[in-house]
Amino acid sequence: MHEASDFFISLLPAAVYWTSFAFTPGPFWLSWMNYHTQPNTASTYKIYIVYLLTYFAGISFLLAYIMQTAVGIKQSLLLPLYFIGSAVIVHIAIQNYRLQAKKARIHFTYLTMVSISLTNPKVYLSVPVGALSVIDLTPSIIVNSVLFSYIVMVPIVFSGSLLFFCLGKLSMKSSYTESIQKITALVLLGYGLFLAYEGIQLLNIA
């Protein structure tokens, strides 16, 4: 019993990391919240759960495994992601802004979810750092990676999705919906421009 308690305590650093990741507004969550200001969007959760258990958990596992084997990710591989990510995020910002006028809607398909995550350098930069929390947790790198990317991550990130889902639904019933959507679009635009700036900085260093 005491050993089990110690084991769960050893998972706390990973839980703290995923909590900070899951409850911090980013491109995915802002778009997710804005999407759910529309009525009848709850069915999207079926797609989200598949995405969470397949793509996001899978990429988290892979990044954790790479970090633990000390291979790492070369900076040169991240350079194109900054510019691709910037273009995708700016496009999403425009879509979010137009949403307030009901002229366009972001369709949260599996491909949309993967595209946002795939082109977001935050995932590739922060997840490997978070994986440091499970290094030497057990003798097995694979077990450590599963604990990090499935056992700890899934319930916490799913809770984050519920929070931003509820925020979207609450704003749907508010007279401030359009203001929230415009602010969301501006934040996304700022993040997209930031990615482009970081890419230019990295290009200058290279």
PDB file of C-alpha atoms in Angstrom:
ATOM      1  CA  MET A   1       0.000   0.000   0.000  1.00  0.00           C
ATOM      2  CA  HIS A   2       2.827   2.320   0.927  1.00  0.00           C
ATOM      3  CA  GLU A   3       4.647   1.530  -2.330  1.00  0.00           C
ATOM      4  CA  ALA A   4       1.515   2.296  -4.362  1.00  0.00           C
ATOM      5  CA  SER A   5       1.161   5.633  -2.566  1.00  0.00           C
ATOM      6  CA  ASP A   6       4.778   6.499  -3.280  1.00  0.00           C
ATOM      7  CA  PHE A   7       4.294   5.590  -6.938  1.00  0.00           C
ATOM      8  CA  PHE A   8       1.309   7.911  -7.361  1.00  0.00           C
ATOM      9  CA  ILE A   9       3.209  10.685  -5.605  1.00  0.00           C
ATOM     10  CA  SER A  10       6.038  10.179  -8.117  1.00  0.00           C
ATOM     11  CA  LEU A  11       3.525  10.905 -10.898  1.00  0.00           C
ATOM     12  CA  LEU A  12       2.681  14.326  -9.462  1.00  0.00           C
ATOM     13  CA  PRO A  13       5.323  16.243 -11.487  1.00  0.00           C
ATOM     14  CA  ALA A  14       3.844  14.829 -14.708  1.00  0.00           C
ATOM     15  CA  ALA A  15       0.348  15.721 -13.489  1.00  0.00           C
ATOM     16  CA  VAL A  16       1.459  19.279 -12.747  1.00  0.00           C
ATOM     17  CA  TYR A  17       2.952  19.601 -16.231  1.00  0.00           C
ATOM     18  CA  TRP A  18      -0.176  18.322 -18.013  1.00  0.00           C
ATOM     19  CA  THR A  19      -2.400  20.530 -15.838  1.00  0.00           C
ATOM     20  CA  SER A  20      -0.465  23.621 -16.910  1.00  0.00           C
ATOM     21  CA  PHE A  21      -0.628  22.414 -20.531  1.00  0.00           C
ATOM     22  CA  ALA A  22      -4.338  21.565 -20.469  1.00  0.00           C
ATOM     23  CA  PHE A  23      -5.637  24.695 -18.756  1.00  0.00           C
ATOM     24  CA  THR A  24      -3.558  27.265 -20.624  1.00  0.00           C
ATOM     25  CA  PRO A  25      -5.395  28.881 -23.558  1.00  0.00           C
ATOM     26  CA  GLY A  26      -3.666  28.102 -26.832  1.00  0.00           C
ATOM     27  CA  PRO A  27      -4.597  27.871 -30.527  1.00  0.00           C
ATOM     28  CA  PHE A  28      -6.433  24.560 -30.094  1.00  0.00           C
ATOM     29  CA  TRP A  29      -8.397  25.532 -26.986  1.00  0.00           C
ATOM     30  CA  LEU A  30      -9.300  28.994 -28.248  1.00  0.00           C
ATOM     31  CA  SER A  31     -10.636  27.552 -31.501  1.00  0.00           C
ATOM     32  CA  TRP A  32     -12.361  24.734 -29.592  1.00  0.00           C
ATOM     33  CA  MET A  33     -14.070  27.229 -27.265  1.00  0.00           C
ATOM     34  CA  ASN A  34     -15.109  29.458 -30.149  1.00  0.00           C
ATOM     35  CA  TYR A  35     -16.478  26.499 -32.100  1.00  0.00           C
ATOM     36  CA  HIS A  36     -18.716  25.533 -29.173  1.00  0.00           C
ATOM     37  CA  THR A  37     -20.357  28.955 -29.075  1.00  0.00           C
ATOM     38  CA  GLN A  38     -22.491  27.417 -31.818  1.00  0.00           C
ATOM     39  CA  PRO A  39     -25.475  25.196 -30.932  1.00  0.00           C
ATOM     40  CA  ASN A  40     -25.507  21.407 -31.348  1.00  0.00           C
ATOM     41  CA  THR A  41     -21.734  20.816 -31.252  1.00  0.00           C
ATOM     42  CA  ALA A  42     -21.585  18.229 -28.452  1.00  0.00           C
ATOM     43  CA  SER A  43     -21.379  15.392 -30.995  1.00  0.00           C
ATOM     44  CA  THR A  44     -17.867  16.605 -31.861  1.00  0.00           C
ATOM     45  CA  TYR A  45     -16.692  14.969 -28.630  1.00  0.00           C
ATOM     46  CA  LYS A  46     -16.779  11.541 -30.261  1.00  0.00           C
ATOM     47  CA  ILE A  47     -14.204  12.762 -32.778  1.00  0.00           C
ATOM     48  CA  TYR A  48     -12.208  14.546 -30.071  1.00  0.00           C
ATOM     49  CA  ILE A  49     -11.910  11.419 -27.933  1.00  0.00           C
ATOM     50  CA  VAL A  50     -10.606   9.447 -30.933  1.00  0.00           C
ATOM     51  CA  TYR A  51      -8.122  12.264 -31.657  1.00  0.00           C
ATOM     52  CA  LEU A  52      -6.996  12.394 -28.006  1.00  0.00           C
ATOM     53  CA  LEU A  53      -6.458   8.639 -27.705  1.00  0.00           C
ATOM     54  CA  THR A  54      -4.806   8.207 -31.091  1.00  0.00           C
ATOM     55  CA  TYR A  55      -2.948  11.203 -32.462  1.00  0.00           C
ATOM     56  CA  PHE A  56      -2.283  13.363 -29.403  1.00  0.00           C
ATOM     57  CA  ALA A  57      -1.491  10.496 -27.043  1.00  0.00           C
ATOM     58  CA  GLY A  58       0.590   8.900 -29.782  1.00  0.00           C
ATOM     59  CA  ILE A  59       2.694  11.991 -30.484  1.00  0.00           C
ATOM     60  CA  SER A  60       3.120  12.563 -26.740  1.00  0.00           C
ATOM     61  CA  PHE A  61       4.319   8.983 -26.337  1.00  0.00           C
ATOM     62  CA  LEU A  62       6.749   9.373 -29.221  1.00  0.00           C
ATOM     63  CA  LEU A  63       8.182  12.652 -27.930  1.00  0.00           C
ATOM     64  CA  ALA A  64       8.526  11.229 -24.419  1.00  0.00           C
ATOM     65  CA  TYR A  65      10.309   8.173 -25.788  1.00  0.00           C
ATOM     66  CA  ILE A  66      12.683  10.284 -27.865  1.00  0.00           C
ATOM     67  CA  MET A  67      13.497  12.536 -24.921  1.00  0.00           C
ATOM     68  CA  GLN A  68      14.221   9.592 -22.674  1.00  0.00           C
ATOM     69  CA  THR A  69      16.553   8.012 -25.183  1.00  0.00           C
ATOM     70  CA  ALA A  70      18.396  11.352 -25.424  1.00  0.00           C
ATOM     71  CA  VAL A  71      17.951  11.615 -29.181  1.00  0.00           C
ATOM     72  CA  GLY A  72      15.986  14.872 -29.002  1.00  0.00           C
ATOM     73  CA  ILE A  73      14.511  16.881 -31.841  1.00  0.00           C
ATOM     74  CA  LYS A  74      16.857  18.827 -34.106  1.00  0.00           C
ATOM     75  CA  GLN A  75      16.126  22.545 -34.227  1.00  0.00           C
ATOM     76  CA  SER A  76      16.330  22.513 -38.027  1.00  0.00           C
ATOM     77  CA  LEU A  77      13.279  20.241 -38.161  1.00  0.00           C
ATOM     78  CA  LEU A  78      11.272  22.767 -36.169  1.00  0.00           C
ATOM     79  CA  LEU A  79      12.069  25.711 -38.467  1.00  0.00           C
ATOM     80  CA  PRO A  80       9.466  24.929 -41.179  1.00  0.00           C
ATOM     81  CA  LEU A  81       6.888  24.198 -38.481  1.00  0.00           C
ATOM     82  CA  TYR A  82       7.068  27.801 -37.288  1.00  0.00           C
ATOM     83  CA  PHE A  83       6.078  29.152 -40.708  1.00  0.00           C
ATOM     84  CA  ILE A  84       3.540  26.421 -41.507  1.00  0.00           C
ATOM     85  CA  GLY A  85       2.090  26.789 -38.028  1.00  0.00           C
ATOM     86  CA  SER A  86       1.910  30.562 -38.416  1.00  0.00           C
ATOM     87  CA  ALA A  87      -0.060  30.259 -41.672  1.00  0.00           C
ATOM     88  CA  VAL A  88      -2.488  27.723 -40.169  1.00  0.00           C
ATOM     89  CA  ILE A  89      -3.057  29.757 -36.994  1.00  0.00           C
ATOM     90  CA  VAL A  90      -3.612  33.015 -38.918  1.00  0.00           C
ATOM     91  CA  HIS A  91      -6.134  31.202 -41.132  1.00  0.00           C
ATOM     92  CA  ILE A  92      -7.945  29.930 -38.036  1.00  0.00           C
ATOM     93  CA  ALA A  93      -7.910  33.463 -36.579  1.00  0.00           C
ATOM     94  CA  ILE A  94      -9.618  34.799 -39.707  1.00  0.00           C
ATOM     95  CA  GLN A  95     -12.185  32.001 -39.556  1.00  0.00           C
ATOM     96  CA  ASN A  96     -12.852  32.737 -35.886  1.00  0.00           C
ATOM     97  CA  TYR A  97     -13.330  36.430 -36.634  1.00  0.00           C
ATOM     98  CA  ARG A  98     -15.739  35.714 -39.490  1.00  0.00           C
ATOM     99  CA  LEU A  99     -17.654  33.322 -37.257  1.00  0.00           C
ATOM    100  CA  GLN A 100     -19.169  36.233 -35.331  1.00  0.00           C
ATOM    101  CA  ALA A 101     -20.930  37.292 -38.516  1.00  0.00           C
ATOM    102  CA  LYS A 102     -22.058  33.690 -39.225  1.00  0.00           C
ATOM    103  CA  LYS A 103     -20.379  33.856 -42.617  1.00  0.00           C
ATOM    104  CA  ALA A 104     -18.018  30.973 -41.987  1.00  0.00           C
ATOM    105  CA  ARG A 105     -17.537  28.160 -39.535  1.00  0.00           C
ATOM    106  CA  ILE A 106     -14.586  26.094 -38.455  1.00  0.00           C
ATOM    107  CA  HIS A 107     -15.508  22.443 -38.801  1.00  0.00           C
ATOM    108  CA  PHE A 108     -13.766  20.537 -36.016  1.00  0.00           C
ATOM    109  CA  THR A 109     -13.052  17.299 -37.848  1.00  0.00           C
ATOM    110  CA  TYR A 110     -10.330  14.816 -36.912  1.00  0.00           C
ATOM    111  CA  LEU A 111      -8.135  16.304 -39.631  1.00  0.00           C
ATOM    112  CA  THR A 112      -8.663  19.826 -38.267  1.00  0.00           C
ATOM    113  CA  MET A 113      -7.583  18.736 -34.791  1.00  0.00           C
ATOM    114  CA  VAL A 114      -4.511  16.947 -36.101  1.00  0.00           C
ATOM    115  CA  SER A 115      -3.572  19.921 -38.309  1.00  0.00           C
ATOM    116  CA  ILE A 116      -3.668  22.385 -35.411  1.00  0.00           C
ATOM    117  CA  SER A 117      -1.532  20.118 -33.208  1.00  0.00           C
ATOM    118  CA  LEU A 118       0.798  19.012 -35.989  1.00  0.00           C
ATOM    119  CA  THR A 119       1.767  22.590 -36.875  1.00  0.00           C
ATOM    120  CA  ASN A 120       1.955  23.914 -33.320  1.00  0.00           C
ATOM    121  CA  PRO A 121       5.604  24.107 -32.150  1.00  0.00           C
ATOM    122  CA  LYS A 122       4.351  24.351 -28.545  1.00  0.00           C
ATOM    123  CA  VAL A 123       3.715  20.614 -28.632  1.00  0.00           C
ATOM    124  CA  TYR A 124       7.210  19.761 -29.860  1.00  0.00           C
ATOM    125  CA  LEU A 125       8.921  22.231 -27.558  1.00  0.00           C
ATOM    126  CA  SER A 126       7.023  21.677 -24.314  1.00  0.00           C
ATOM    127  CA  VAL A 127       6.036  17.998 -24.325  1.00  0.00           C
ATOM    128  CA  PRO A 128       9.638  16.706 -24.394  1.00  0.00           C
ATOM    129  CA  VAL A 129      10.408  18.981 -21.443  1.00  0.00           C
ATOM    130  CA  GLY A 130       7.376  17.630 -19.620  1.00  0.00           C
ATOM    131  CA  ALA A 131       8.601  14.101 -20.292  1.00  0.00           C
ATOM    132  CA  LEU A 132      11.589  14.817 -18.076  1.00  0.00           C
ATOM    133  CA  SER A 133       9.182  14.325 -15.171  1.00  0.00           C
ATOM    134  CA  VAL A 134       8.977  10.574 -15.787  1.00  0.00           C
ATOM    135  CA  ILE A 135      12.620   9.813 -16.563  1.00  0.00           C
ATOM    136  CA  ASP A 136      13.774   6.948 -14.295  1.00  0.00           C
ATOM    137  CA  LEU A 137      10.234   6.542 -12.946  1.00  0.00           C
ATOM    138  CA  THR A 138      10.522   2.854 -13.821  1.00  0.00           C
ATOM    139  CA  PRO A 139      13.351   0.879 -15.475  1.00  0.00           C
ATOM    140  CA  SER A 140      11.354   0.754 -18.728  1.00  0.00           C
ATOM    141  CA  ILE A 141      11.349   3.719 -21.114  1.00  0.00           C
ATOM    142  CA  ILE A 142       8.193   2.373 -22.771  1.00  0.00           C
ATOM    143  CA  VAL A 143       6.342   2.088 -19.449  1.00  0.00           C
ATOM    144  CA  ASN A 144       7.418   5.610 -18.496  1.00  0.00           C
ATOM    145  CA  SER A 145       6.193   6.946 -21.833  1.00  0.00           C
ATOM    146  CA  VAL A 146       2.823   5.183 -21.465  1.00  0.00           C
ATOM    147  CA  LEU A 147       2.398   6.579 -17.954  1.00  0.00           C
ATOM    148  CA  PHE A 148       3.206  10.083 -19.198  1.00  0.00           C
ATOM    149  CA  SER A 149       1.197  10.136 -22.431  1.00  0.00           C
ATOM    150  CA  TYR A 150      -1.809   7.990 -21.518  1.00  0.00           C
ATOM    151  CA  ILE A 151      -2.336   7.352 -17.804  1.00  0.00           C
ATOM    152  CA  VAL A 152      -1.571  10.907 -16.649  1.00  0.00           C
ATOM    153  CA  MET A 153      -2.249  12.947 -19.780  1.00  0.00           C
ATOM    154  CA  VAL A 154      -5.613  11.649 -21.005  1.00  0.00           C
ATOM    155  CA  PRO A 155      -7.826  12.462 -17.979  1.00  0.00           C
ATOM    156  CA  ILE A 156      -6.210  15.863 -17.411  1.00  0.00           C
ATOM    157  CA  VAL A 157      -6.308  17.058 -21.024  1.00  0.00           C
ATOM    158  CA  PHE A 158      -9.853  15.732 -21.371  1.00  0.00           C
ATOM    159  CA  SER A 159     -10.784  17.846 -18.343  1.00  0.00           C
ATOM    160  CA  GLY A 160      -9.264  20.851 -20.117  1.00  0.00           C
ATOM    161  CA  SER A 161     -11.449  20.168 -23.146  1.00  0.00           C
ATOM    162  CA  LEU A 162     -14.534  20.137 -20.900  1.00  0.00           C
ATOM    163  CA  LEU A 163     -13.569  23.477 -19.382  1.00  0.00           C
ATOM    164  CA  PHE A 164     -13.211  25.234 -22.737  1.00  0.00           C
ATOM    165  CA  PHE A 165     -16.328  23.480 -24.034  1.00  0.00           C
ATOM    166  CA  CYS A 166     -18.307  24.906 -21.101  1.00  0.00           C
ATOM    167  CA  LEU A 167     -16.800  28.363 -21.596  1.00  0.00           C
ATOM    168  CA  GLY A 168     -17.927  28.250 -25.212  1.00  0.00           C
ATOM    169  CA  LYS A 169     -21.447  27.226 -24.258  1.00  0.00           C
ATOM    170  CA  LEU A 170     -21.676  29.912 -21.581  1.00  0.00           C
ATOM    171  CA  SER A 171     -20.609  32.602 -24.027  1.00  0.00           C
ATOM    172  CA  MET A 172     -23.258  31.350 -26.493  1.00  0.00           C
ATOM    173  CA  LYS A 173     -25.923  32.449 -24.027  1.00  0.00           C
ATOM    174  CA  SER A 174     -24.293  35.800 -23.414  1.00  0.00           C
ATOM    175  CA  SER A 175     -24.650  39.107 -25.195  1.00  0.00           C
ATOM    176  CA  TYR A 176     -20.859  39.255 -25.165  1.00  0.00           C
ATOM    177  CA  THR A 177     -20.465  36.327 -27.591  1.00  0.00           C
ATOM    178  CA  GLU A 178     -19.307  38.466 -30.519  1.00  0.00           C
ATOM    179  CA  SER A 179     -16.785  40.299 -28.323  1.00  0.00           C
ATOM    180  CA  ILE A 180     -15.383  36.984 -27.085  1.00  0.00           C
ATOM    181  CA  GLN A 181     -15.063  35.718 -30.647  1.00  0.00           C
ATOM    182  CA  LYS A 182     -13.254  38.875 -31.757  1.00  0.00           C
ATOM    183  CA  ILE A 183     -10.877  38.701 -28.791  1.00  0.00           C
ATOM    184  CA  THR A 184     -10.249  35.029 -29.546  1.00  0.00           C
ATOM    185  CA  ALA A 185      -9.443  35.888 -33.160  1.00  0.00           C
ATOM    186  CA  LEU A 186      -7.039  38.647 -32.072  1.00  0.00           C
ATOM    187  CA  VAL A 187      -5.251  36.333 -29.620  1.00  0.00           C
ATOM    188  CA  LEU A 188      -4.922  33.660 -32.302  1.00  0.00           C
ATOM    189  CA  LEU A 189      -3.646  36.241 -34.794  1.00  0.00           C
ATOM    190  CA  GLY A 190      -1.074  37.433 -32.270  1.00  0.00           C
ATOM    191  CA  TYR A 191       0.089  33.874 -31.669  1.00  0.00           C
ATOM    192  CA  GLY A 192       0.342  33.234 -35.414  1.00  0.00           C
ATOM    193  CA  LEU A 193       2.465  36.351 -35.889  1.00  0.00           C
ATOM    194  CA  PHE A 194       4.584  35.315 -32.914  1.00  0.00           C
ATOM    195  CA  LEU A 195       5.280  31.947 -34.562  1.00  0.00           C
ATOM    196  CA  ALA A 196       6.348  33.735 -37.746  1.00  0.00           C
ATOM    197  CA  TYR A 197       8.630  36.027 -35.713  1.00  0.00           C
ATOM    198  CA  GLU A 198      10.205  33.067 -33.909  1.00  0.00           C
ATOM    199  CA  GLY A 199      10.763  31.340 -37.250  1.00  0.00           C
ATOM    200  CA  ILE A 200      12.502  34.438 -38.638  1.00  0.00           C
ATOM    201  CA  GLN A 201      14.670  34.668 -35.516  1.00  0.00           C
ATOM    202  CA  LEU A 202      15.604  31.005 -35.823  1.00  0.00           C
ATOM    203  CA  LEU A 203      16.343  31.483 -39.516  1.00  0.00           C
ATOM    204  CA  ASN A 204      18.671  34.391 -38.716  1.00  0.00           C
ATOM    205  CA  ILE A 205      20.503  32.303 -36.110  1.00  0.00           C
ATOM    206  CA  ALA A 206      20.877  29.448 -38.604  1.00  0.00           C
TER     207      ALA A 206
END
